[in-house]
Short mmCIF file of C-alpha atoms in Angstrom, two decimals:
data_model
loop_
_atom_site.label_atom_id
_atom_site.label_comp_id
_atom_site.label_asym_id
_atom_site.label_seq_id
_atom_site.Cartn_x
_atom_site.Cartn_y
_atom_site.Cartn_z
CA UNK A 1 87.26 92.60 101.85
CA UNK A 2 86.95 95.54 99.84
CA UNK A 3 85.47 94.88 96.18
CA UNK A 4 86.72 97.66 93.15
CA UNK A 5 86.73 96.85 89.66
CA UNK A 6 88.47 99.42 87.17
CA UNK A 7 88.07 99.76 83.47
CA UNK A 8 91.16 97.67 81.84
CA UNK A 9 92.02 101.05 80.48
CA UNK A 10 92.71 102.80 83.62
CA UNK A 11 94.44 99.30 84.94
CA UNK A 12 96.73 99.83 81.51
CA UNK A 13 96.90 103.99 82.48
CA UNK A 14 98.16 102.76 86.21
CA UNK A 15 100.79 100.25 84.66
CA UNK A 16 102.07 103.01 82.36
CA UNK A 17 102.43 105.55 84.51
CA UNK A 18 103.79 103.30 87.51
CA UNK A 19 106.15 102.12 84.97
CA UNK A 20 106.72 105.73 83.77
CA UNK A 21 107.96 107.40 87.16
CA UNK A 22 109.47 104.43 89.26
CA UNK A 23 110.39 101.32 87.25
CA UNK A 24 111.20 99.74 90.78
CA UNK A 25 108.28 100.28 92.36
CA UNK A 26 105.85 99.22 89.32
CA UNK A 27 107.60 95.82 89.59
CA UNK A 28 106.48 95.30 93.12
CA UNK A 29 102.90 95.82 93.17
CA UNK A 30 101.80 93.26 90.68
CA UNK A 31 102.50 91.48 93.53
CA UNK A 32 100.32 92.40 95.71
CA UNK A 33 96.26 91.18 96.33
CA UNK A 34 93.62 92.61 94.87
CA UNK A 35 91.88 95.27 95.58
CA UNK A 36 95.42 96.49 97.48
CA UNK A 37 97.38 96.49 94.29
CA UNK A 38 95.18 99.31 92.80
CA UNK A 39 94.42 101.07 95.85
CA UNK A 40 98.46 101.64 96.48
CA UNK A 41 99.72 101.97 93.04
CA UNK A 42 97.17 104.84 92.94
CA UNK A 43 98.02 106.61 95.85
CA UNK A 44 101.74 106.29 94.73
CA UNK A 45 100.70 108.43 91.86
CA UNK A 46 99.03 110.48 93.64
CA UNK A 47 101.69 110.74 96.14
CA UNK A 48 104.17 111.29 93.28
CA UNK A 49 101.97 114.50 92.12
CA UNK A 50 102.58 116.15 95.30
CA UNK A 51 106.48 115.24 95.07
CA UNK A 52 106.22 116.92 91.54
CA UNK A 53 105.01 120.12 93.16
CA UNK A 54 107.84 119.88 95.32
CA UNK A 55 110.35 119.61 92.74
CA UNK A 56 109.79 121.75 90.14
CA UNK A 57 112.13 124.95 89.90
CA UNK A 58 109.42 127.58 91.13
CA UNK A 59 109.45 130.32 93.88
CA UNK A 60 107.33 129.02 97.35
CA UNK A 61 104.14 130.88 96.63
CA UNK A 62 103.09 129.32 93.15
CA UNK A 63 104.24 126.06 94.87
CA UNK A 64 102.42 126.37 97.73
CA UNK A 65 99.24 127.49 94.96
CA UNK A 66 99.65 124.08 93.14
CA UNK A 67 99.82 122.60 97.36
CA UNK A 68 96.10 124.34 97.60
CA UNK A 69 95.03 122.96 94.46
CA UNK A 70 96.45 119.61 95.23
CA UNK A 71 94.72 119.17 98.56
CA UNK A 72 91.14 120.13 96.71
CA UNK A 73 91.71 117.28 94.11
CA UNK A 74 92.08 115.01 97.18
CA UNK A 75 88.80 116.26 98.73
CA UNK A 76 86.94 116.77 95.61
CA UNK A 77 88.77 114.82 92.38
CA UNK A 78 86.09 116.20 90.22
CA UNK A 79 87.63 119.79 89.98
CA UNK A 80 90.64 117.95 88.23
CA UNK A 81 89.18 119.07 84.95
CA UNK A 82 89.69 122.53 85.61
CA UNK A 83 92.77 122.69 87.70
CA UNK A 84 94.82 120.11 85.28
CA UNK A 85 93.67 122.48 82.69
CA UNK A 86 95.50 125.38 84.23
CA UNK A 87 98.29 122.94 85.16
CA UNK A 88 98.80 122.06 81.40
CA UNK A 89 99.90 126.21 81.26
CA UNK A 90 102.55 125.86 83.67
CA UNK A 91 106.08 126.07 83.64
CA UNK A 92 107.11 122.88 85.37
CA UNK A 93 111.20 123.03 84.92
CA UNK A 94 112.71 120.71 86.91
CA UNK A 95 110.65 117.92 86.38
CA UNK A 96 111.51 114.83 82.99
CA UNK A 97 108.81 114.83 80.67
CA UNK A 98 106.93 111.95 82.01
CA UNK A 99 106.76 113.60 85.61
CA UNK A 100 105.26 116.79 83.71
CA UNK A 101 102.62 114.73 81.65
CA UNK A 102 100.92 113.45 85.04
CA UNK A 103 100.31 117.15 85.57
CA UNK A 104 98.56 117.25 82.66
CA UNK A 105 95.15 117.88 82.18
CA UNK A 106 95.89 114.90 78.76
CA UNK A 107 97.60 112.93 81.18
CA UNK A 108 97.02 113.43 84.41
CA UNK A 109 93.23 113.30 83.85
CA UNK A 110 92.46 109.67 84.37
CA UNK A 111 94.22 109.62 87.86
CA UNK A 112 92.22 111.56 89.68
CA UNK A 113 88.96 109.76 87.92
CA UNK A 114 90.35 106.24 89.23
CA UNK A 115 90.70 108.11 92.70
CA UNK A 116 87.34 108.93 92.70
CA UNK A 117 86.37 105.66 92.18
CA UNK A 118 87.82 104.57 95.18
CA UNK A 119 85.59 103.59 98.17
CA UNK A 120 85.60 106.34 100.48
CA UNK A 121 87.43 104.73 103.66
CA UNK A 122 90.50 104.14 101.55
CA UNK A 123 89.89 107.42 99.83
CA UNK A 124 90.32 109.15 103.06
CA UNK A 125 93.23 106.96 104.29
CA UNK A 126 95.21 108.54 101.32
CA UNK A 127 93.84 112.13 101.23
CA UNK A 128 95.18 112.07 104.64
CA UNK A 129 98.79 111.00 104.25
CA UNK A 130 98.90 113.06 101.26
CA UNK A 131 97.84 115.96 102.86
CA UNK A 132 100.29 115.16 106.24
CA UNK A 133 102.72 114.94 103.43
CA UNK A 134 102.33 117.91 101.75
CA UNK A 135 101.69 120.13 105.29
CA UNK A 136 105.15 118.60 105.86
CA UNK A 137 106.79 120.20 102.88
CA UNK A 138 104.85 123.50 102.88
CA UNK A 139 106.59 124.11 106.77
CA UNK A 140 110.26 123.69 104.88
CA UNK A 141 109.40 127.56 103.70
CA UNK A 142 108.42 128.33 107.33
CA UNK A 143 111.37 129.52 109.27
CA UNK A 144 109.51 128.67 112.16
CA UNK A 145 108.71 125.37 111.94
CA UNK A 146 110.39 121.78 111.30
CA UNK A 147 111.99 120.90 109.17
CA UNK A 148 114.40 124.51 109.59
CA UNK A 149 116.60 124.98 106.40
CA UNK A 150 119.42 127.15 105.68
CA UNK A 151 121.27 128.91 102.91
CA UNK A 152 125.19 127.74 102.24
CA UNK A 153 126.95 129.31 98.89
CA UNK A 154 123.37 129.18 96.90
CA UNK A 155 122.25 125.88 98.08
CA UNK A 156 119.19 124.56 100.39
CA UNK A 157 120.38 122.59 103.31
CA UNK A 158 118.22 121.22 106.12
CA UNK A 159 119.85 122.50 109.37
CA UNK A 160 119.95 119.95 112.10
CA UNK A 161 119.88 116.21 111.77
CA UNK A 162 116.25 116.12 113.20
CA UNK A 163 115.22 118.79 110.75
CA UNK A 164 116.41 116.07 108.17
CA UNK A 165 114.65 112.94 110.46
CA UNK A 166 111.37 115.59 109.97
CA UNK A 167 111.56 115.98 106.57
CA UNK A 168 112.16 112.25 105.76
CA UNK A 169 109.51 111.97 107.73
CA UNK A 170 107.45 114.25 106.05
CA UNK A 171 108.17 112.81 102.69
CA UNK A 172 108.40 109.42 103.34
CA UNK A 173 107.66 107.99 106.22
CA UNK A 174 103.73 109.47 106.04
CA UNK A 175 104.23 107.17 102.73
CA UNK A 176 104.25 104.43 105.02
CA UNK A 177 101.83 105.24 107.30
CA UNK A 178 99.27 105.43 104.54
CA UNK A 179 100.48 102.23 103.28
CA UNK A 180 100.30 100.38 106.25
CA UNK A 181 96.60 101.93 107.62
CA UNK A 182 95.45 99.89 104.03
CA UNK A 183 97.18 96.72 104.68
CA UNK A 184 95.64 96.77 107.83
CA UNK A 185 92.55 97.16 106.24
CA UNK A 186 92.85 94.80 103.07
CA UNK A 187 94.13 91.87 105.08
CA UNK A 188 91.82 92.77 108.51
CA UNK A 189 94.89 92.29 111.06
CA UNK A 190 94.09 92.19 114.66
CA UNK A 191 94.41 95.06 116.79
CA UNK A 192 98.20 93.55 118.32
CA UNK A 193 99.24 93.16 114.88
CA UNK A 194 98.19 96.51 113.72
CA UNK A 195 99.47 98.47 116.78
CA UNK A 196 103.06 96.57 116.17
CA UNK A 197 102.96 97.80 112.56
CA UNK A 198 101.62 101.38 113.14
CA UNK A 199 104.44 101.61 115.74
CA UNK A 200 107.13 101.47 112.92
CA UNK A 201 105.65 101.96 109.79
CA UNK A 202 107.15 105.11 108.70
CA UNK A 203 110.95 103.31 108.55
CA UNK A 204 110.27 101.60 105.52
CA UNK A 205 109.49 105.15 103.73
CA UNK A 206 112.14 106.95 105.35
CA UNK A 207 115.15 104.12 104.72
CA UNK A 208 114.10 104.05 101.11
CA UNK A 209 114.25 107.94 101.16
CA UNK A 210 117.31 108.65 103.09
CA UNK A 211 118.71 106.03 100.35
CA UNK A 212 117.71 108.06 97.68
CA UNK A 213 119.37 110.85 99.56
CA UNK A 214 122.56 109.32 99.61
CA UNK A 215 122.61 107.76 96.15
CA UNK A 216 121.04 111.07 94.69
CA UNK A 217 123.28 113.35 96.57
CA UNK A 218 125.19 115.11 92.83
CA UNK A 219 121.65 115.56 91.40
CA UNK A 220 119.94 117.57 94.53
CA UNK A 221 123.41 119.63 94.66
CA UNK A 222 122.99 120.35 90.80
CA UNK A 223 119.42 121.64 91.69
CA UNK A 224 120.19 123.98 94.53
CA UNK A 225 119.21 121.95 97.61
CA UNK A 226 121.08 118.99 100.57
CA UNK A 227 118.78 117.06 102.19
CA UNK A 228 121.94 115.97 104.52
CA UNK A 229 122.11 118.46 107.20
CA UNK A 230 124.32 121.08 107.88
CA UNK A 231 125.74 120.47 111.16
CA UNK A 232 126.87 117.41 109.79
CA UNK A 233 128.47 119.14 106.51
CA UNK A 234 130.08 121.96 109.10
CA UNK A 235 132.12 118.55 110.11
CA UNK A 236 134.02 118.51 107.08
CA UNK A 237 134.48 122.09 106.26
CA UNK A 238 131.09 121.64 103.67
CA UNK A 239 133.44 119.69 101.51
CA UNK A 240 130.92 117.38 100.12
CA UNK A 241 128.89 120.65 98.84
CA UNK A 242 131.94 121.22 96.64
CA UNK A 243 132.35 117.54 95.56
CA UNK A 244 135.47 117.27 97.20
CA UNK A 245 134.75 114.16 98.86
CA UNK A 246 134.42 113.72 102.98
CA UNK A 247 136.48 111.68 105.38
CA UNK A 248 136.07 107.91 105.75
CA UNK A 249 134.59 108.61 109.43
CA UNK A 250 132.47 111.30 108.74
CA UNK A 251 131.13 109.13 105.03
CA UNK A 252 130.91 105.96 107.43
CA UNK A 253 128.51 107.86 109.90
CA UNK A 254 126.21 109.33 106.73
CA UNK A 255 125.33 105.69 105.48
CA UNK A 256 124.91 104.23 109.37
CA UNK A 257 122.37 106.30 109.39
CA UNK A 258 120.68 104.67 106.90
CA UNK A 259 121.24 101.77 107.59
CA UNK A 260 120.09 102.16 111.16
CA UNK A 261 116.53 102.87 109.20
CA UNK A 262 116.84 99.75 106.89
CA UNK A 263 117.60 97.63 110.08
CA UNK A 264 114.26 98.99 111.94
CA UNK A 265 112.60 98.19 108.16
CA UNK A 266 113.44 95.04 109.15
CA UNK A 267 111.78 94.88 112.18
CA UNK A 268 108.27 96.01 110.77
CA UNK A 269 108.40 93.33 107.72
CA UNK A 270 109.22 90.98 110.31
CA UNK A 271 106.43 91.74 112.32
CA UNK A 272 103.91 91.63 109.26
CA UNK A 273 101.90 88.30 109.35
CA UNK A 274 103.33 85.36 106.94
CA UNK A 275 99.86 85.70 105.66
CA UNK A 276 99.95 88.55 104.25
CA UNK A 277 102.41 86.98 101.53
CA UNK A 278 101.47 89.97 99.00
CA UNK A 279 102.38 92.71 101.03
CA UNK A 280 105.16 90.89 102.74
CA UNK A 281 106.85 90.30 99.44
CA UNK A 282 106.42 93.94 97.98
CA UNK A 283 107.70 95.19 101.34
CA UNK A 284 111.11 92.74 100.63
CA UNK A 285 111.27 93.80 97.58
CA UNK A 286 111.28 97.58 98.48
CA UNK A 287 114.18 96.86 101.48
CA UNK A 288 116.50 94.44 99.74
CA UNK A 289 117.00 96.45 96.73
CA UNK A 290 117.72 99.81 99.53
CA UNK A 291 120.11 97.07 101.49
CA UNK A 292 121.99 96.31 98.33
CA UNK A 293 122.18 100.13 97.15
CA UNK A 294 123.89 101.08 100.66
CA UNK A 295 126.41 98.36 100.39
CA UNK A 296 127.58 99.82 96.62
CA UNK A 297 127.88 102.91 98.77
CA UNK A 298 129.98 101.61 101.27
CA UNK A 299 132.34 99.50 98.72
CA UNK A 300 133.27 103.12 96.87
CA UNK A 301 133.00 105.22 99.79
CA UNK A 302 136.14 107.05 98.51
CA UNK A 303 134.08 108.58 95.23
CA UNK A 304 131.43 109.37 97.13
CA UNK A 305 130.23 112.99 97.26
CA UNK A 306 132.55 114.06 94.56
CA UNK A 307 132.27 114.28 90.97
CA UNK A 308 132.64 110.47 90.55
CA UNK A 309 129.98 109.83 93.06
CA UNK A 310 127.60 107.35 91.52
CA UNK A 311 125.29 104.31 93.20
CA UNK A 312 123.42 102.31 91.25
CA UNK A 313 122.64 98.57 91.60
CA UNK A 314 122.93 96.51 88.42
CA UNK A 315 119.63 95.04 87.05
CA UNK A 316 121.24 91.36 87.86
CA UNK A 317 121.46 92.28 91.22
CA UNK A 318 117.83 94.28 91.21
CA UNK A 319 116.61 90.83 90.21
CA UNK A 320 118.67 89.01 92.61
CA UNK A 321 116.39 90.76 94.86
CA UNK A 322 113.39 90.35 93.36
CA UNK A 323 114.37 86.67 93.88
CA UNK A 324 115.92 86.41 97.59
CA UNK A 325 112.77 88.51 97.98
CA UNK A 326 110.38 85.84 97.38
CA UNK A 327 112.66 83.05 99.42
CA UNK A 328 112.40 84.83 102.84
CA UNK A 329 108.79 85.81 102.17
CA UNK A 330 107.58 83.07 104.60
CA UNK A 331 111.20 82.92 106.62
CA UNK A 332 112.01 85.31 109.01
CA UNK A 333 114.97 84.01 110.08
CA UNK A 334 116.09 83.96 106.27
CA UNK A 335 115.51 87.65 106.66
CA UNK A 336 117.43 88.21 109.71
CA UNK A 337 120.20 86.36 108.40
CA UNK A 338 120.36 88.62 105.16
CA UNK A 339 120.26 91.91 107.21
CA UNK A 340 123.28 90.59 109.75
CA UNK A 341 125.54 89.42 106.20
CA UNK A 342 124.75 92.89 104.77
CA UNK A 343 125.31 94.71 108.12
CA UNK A 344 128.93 92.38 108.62
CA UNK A 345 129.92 93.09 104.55
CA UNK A 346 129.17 97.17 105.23
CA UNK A 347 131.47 97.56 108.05
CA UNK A 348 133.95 95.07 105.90
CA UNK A 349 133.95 97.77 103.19
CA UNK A 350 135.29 100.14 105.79
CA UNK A 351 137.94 98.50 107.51
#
C-alpha cells in the first residue's frame, strides 16, 4: 500500500473545501482508508474545478481556454501559480462564491500543491479521468461529435437520449472510472474482481448525475440549458421547458431511467469485496441517499417540472442513510432487499 502524509493544514484545506462544495460527499470519505481518503477527496476537487469551467456563464472559447489551462495544471501543477493568478481576474458568473474561491489563485492554490504531492501512479489515474472528462465536455460545442445539442426557445438541450447517456457519461461516469482504477489499487483486488468492477463502474457516477438532473431540473432551465433530451421533451409538446408539468407516463419513464442506473449501482457495490469495508460503505452512502431522492420524486410526480418542482431529502432521512448504509456494508442480501422495497414503493407512487 501506498504511503502519503499531508501537512494537517492541507488535510484541514481538503475538509473545508469538501465541506464547501458538496456537504454530501465530504461526509462519506472520512470513511474511507487511508491513503484512499486523500487521494479521492482530492481528485473530487479537482474534478469539481473542471465542472466549474463548465458552469460558469461564458462563451465556448474562453471556456475551452480555462479547459487548456486546466489540463496543464494536471500535467504540470506547478504552473498553478501563474494560471490561478489570471483566474483570480476572471469573470466567473454562474458559479456561488465558494465554487469561485477554488479558482482562486488565494484559494485554489493549495489544491494543486497537495496534487503534486501525490505519487505519480495515482497522479496519472486522475489526470486521466479528468482529462476524459473534460474532452467529454469540450465535444458538447462540437456539432459533430457526441454528445449533439440543440437550441429550443433560448435553451441548451442535448438531442437524443444517447447524446444524454454520453454526456452523463462524460461527466460522471469517467468519475467512476477514476474512482474505481484507485480502489483497485489501494485495496490490490485480483484481476476477476477488478475486471467485474471496471465493467460497471461508471453507473455509480452516472445514477448520481442523472439524479441531480432530475432533482436540479428548475435550476439548469433558469441557466439556459436541459440535460434531458429533446426527443423525449418533443413527447410532451416541450411542456416541461415551460414548467407546465409532463404526463404521468411520460414523468414515470424520466425517473425509470434513473433508476435503471441506481439498480446497475447496485450491482457494482455488490460486486465490491466485503473487505473493502471503506469503500463499500462510501459507495452505500453515495447510492442510498440517490435511491431515497428518486422516491421523493416519484411521491410528487405531479409538481414535478413545474414551478413547484422541488426534491430534496430531509437531513433525518440523509442520516437514515448514512445509517442503513453502514448495516448492509457486510450484507448483500440486506442490499438487495433495500433496492427491491425502493423499486416496489416507486412504482406504488405511480399507481
Amino acid at each position: 500500500m501506498l504511503k502519503f502524509y499531508i501537512l494537517q493544514e492541507q488535510k484541514k484545506y481538503v475538509e473545508e473545501f469538501m465541506n464547501k462544495v458538496s456537504r454530501s460527499f465530504a461526509v462519506v470519505t472520512p470513511y474511507l482508508e487511508e491513503p484512499l481518503d486523500a487521494f479521492m477527496s482530492t481528485a473530487y476537487l479537482i474534478f469539481r474545478v473542471a465542472d466549474n469551467i463548465e458552469d460558469c456563464l461564458q462563451e465556448f472559447e474562453w471556456q475551452k481556454a480555462r479547459f487548456s489551462e486546466f489540463k496543464q495544471l494536471l500535467k504540470e501543477p506547478t504552473l498553478a501559480a501563474n494560471i490561478l493568478s489570471s483566474w483570480s481576474l476572471a469573470n466567473w458568473s454562474g458559479l456561488n462564491s465558494d465554487e469561485q474561491q477554488l479558482m482562486t489563485v488565494e484559494n485554489g492554490l493549495m489544491l494543486w500543491q497537495i496534487y503534486a504531492l501525490i505519487p505519480d501512479e495515482i497522479r496519472e489515474i486522475i489526470a486521466r479521468w479528468a482529462t476524459a472528462m473534460v474532452d467529454g465536455i469540450e465535444q458538447l460545442f462540437d456539432d459533430q461529435q457526441k454528445p449533439v445539442m440543440v437550441k429550443r426557445n433560448g435553451v441548451r438541450i442535448l438531442a437524443e437520449e444517447n447524446d444524454y447517456s454520453c454526456y452523463c457519461y462524460f461527466v460522471a461516469g469517467t468519475v467512476g472510472l477514476m474512482g474505481t482504477e484507485l480502489a483497485i489499487d489501494h485495496y490490490q483486488f485480483n484481476v476477476d474482481t477488478a475486471k467485474r468492477l471496471l465493467a460497471h463502474s461508471q453507473t455509480c457516477g452516472q445514477a448520481l448525475q442523472k439524479t441531480n438532473i432530475v432533482k436540479d431540473f428548475p435550476q439548469d432551465l433558469a441557466n439556459g440549458i436541459c440535460y434531458l433530451p429533446d426527443v423525449w421533451m418533443q413527447e410532451v409538446d416541450g411542456l416541461p421547458l415551460l414548467l407546465e408539468g409532463a404526463p404521468k407516463k411520460w414523468t414515470q419513464k424520466v425517473l425509470d431511467n434513473v433508476m435503471t442506473e441506481i439498480n446497475n449501482s447496485v450491482s457494482y457495490v455488490m460486486d465490491i469485496p466485503y473487505e473493502a469495508v471503506g469503500y463499500r460503505l462510501a459507495s452505500l452512502m453515495c447510492l442510498l441517499p440517490a435511491y431515497q431522492t428518486l422516491l421523493s420524486a416519484a411521491q410528487q410526480y405531479e409538481q414535478l417540472f413545474t414551478r413547484n418542482h422541488q426534491v430534496k431529502i430531509s437531513r433525518s432521512c440523509f442520516s437514515k442513510c448514512m445509517e442503513d448504509a453502514k448495516f448492509m456494508v457486510s450484507d448483500n442480501n440486506a442490499l438487495l432487499e433495500y433496492s427491491q422495497k425502493l423499486q416496489t414503493s416507486v412504482s406504488i407512487a405511480f399507481a
